[in-house]
Amino acid sequence: MKKLYIETVGCQMNLLDSELVVAALRKEGYELTGSTDEADTVLFNTCSVRQHAEDKIYSALGRLKDAKRAMPDKVIGVMGCMAQKDQRLIFRRAPYVDIVVGPGQLHQVPQLVREARSKPGGQRLEVSLGRTDGKADAIKRSHESFDPLRDPTMRPTPFQAYVRIQIGCDKFCTYCIVPSVRGPEQSRPPSQVLAEARQLAGEGCKEVVLLGQTVNSWRHTEDGRAWRFSDLLYALHEVDGIERIKFVTSYPKDMTDDVLRAVRDLPKACKYLHVPAQHGSDEQLRRMKRGYTIADYREMHDRAKRWMPDVAITSDFIVGFSGETEGDFQQTMDLVRECRFKNSFIFKYSERPGTKAADRLPDDVPDEVKRRRNNELLALQNQISEEDNQRFLGARVGVLVEGPSKAAVKAGRVGGEGPLQLTGRTMCDRIVVFEGNPRQIGQTLPVAVYDANAHTLFGEVVTEHAGPELFQLAGSA
Ligand code: SAH
Ligand code: SF4
Ligand code: F3S
């Protein structure tokens, strides 16, 4: 058996891409290893969204230099967004890398690895066309994603699966590299998405997570019928076996009434919306070219909460973007206080070469100020997340069990028969940890919550009729 080491950074798109590449290489007789020393092939699936994500990969590559000298037929490959962005620069910085493959060429990985193994020495580069490197159709085609038939054994759990419904992005927020590395926005046809969901359900998958950079902007005309995103949700709801439908990431402007209505009315739709605001100041949103104002965001947020009082809304924020004053930053703090997000991902602005912001807007907030603002916002969000989770004390929630908890994995208590700490999620995407046993993985169980911190609910499986002390939070089960 040949051994594959794969390391993935970045967003869910990359997790899905890695899953598909691993599946393809398993067919070629590979098995996974956790050690780069042992591996015949080492692959990095990379992200360019922030400098830090790139630095991490370049240092990991640096550590492989000696290993490659000792074992010259070890194949080293760099895939994903940084491969598309840096291309031959990767060979210059790490000359022992054998293959560089963009996100649109991942179907070629097995062949490229095979070639690298049989004819060592040559460097192979396969990437998509740049946004201005040809006719629109050719550019689009070159970015088409890799969505082959699925193999349930390749997923962390066979009960959950990502389903890509949209690739690329055309929003061009000024700070963001994604439109240039993932190419033009393209929606996958509903017939393909539905066929994939049916196949997944047939293999025992219970939860699908629809993926797109602005997933709720998905639309597609097929056989003369114009589909909106909400139509796709209704159609997916009909797929037998699928119990939960989630989608990330939503774009605030496209959170239209029909989408909210579908989430509210469809029992299988998770009451969870990831709708990044990015900032609390209109001036910053304008510089970011996000295409909405704080008043627009607030209106969307209030509408969602009015229609679904228990919906969980989460956000992303950038601190220290070009020109951000203390007053601007305080407006982000105010927005977080007002919206009380379930949680937020907070990022220090990282200038990305080739973006509009890098060309036109100075990266003028000092790093220590970025760091301080990051910590302040994080502390506020954590306090809100904890208070929000405390509401669940004493409540009974429905948990789709995903597998052993992180603590159980760390303690090496996986694979046996006995009791085990398990983790899963509620319909509103809250993480729940409880004692259970391996055969409960994949089931949806009632769990009574007895403790909560900012990130996790702790509970016990309810095995008998729930007593009066257990009440149910509306929409949370
Ligand atoms: N399509 C999604 C986000 C994709 S990138 C959306 O529009 O919401 C994930 C997150 O990374 C973004 O939401 C943003 O908060 C952050 N991000 C993107 N570019 C960044 C940059 N240059 N510096 C810091 N954070 C960035
Ligand atoms: Fe980047 Fe904006 Fe597209 Fe999100 S919507 S991927 S932040 S350009
Ligand atoms: Fe990173 Fe590419 Fe995703 S840049 S955030 S891995 S689309």
GROMACS .gro file of N, CA and C in nm, residues 53 130 197 315 320 335 434:
model
   21
   53ALA      N    1  -0.208   3.204   0.673
   53ALA     CA    2  -0.239   3.072   0.618
   53ALA      C    3  -0.132   3.029   0.518
  130GLY      N    4  -0.632   3.320  -1.528
  130GLY     CA    5  -0.660   3.437  -1.446
  130GLY      C    6  -0.789   3.504  -1.490
  197ALA      N    7  -2.741   1.474  -0.364
  197ALA     CA    8  -2.806   1.460  -0.233
  197ALA      C    9  -2.877   1.324  -0.223
  315SER      N   10  -2.151   3.545   1.252
  315SER     CA   11  -2.092   3.644   1.162
  315SER      C   12  -1.939   3.630   1.156
  320GLY      N   13  -0.917   4.629   1.184
  320GLY     CA   14  -0.791   4.689   1.137
  320GLY      C   15  -0.782   4.699   0.986
  335LEU      N   16  -2.242   4.679   1.706
  335LEU     CA   17  -2.323   4.586   1.626
  335LEU      C   18  -2.327   4.448   1.692
  434PHE      N   19  -2.148   1.485   2.541
  434PHE     CA   20  -2.216   1.402   2.641
  434PHE      C   21  -2.156   1.261   2.642
   0.00000   0.00000   0.00000
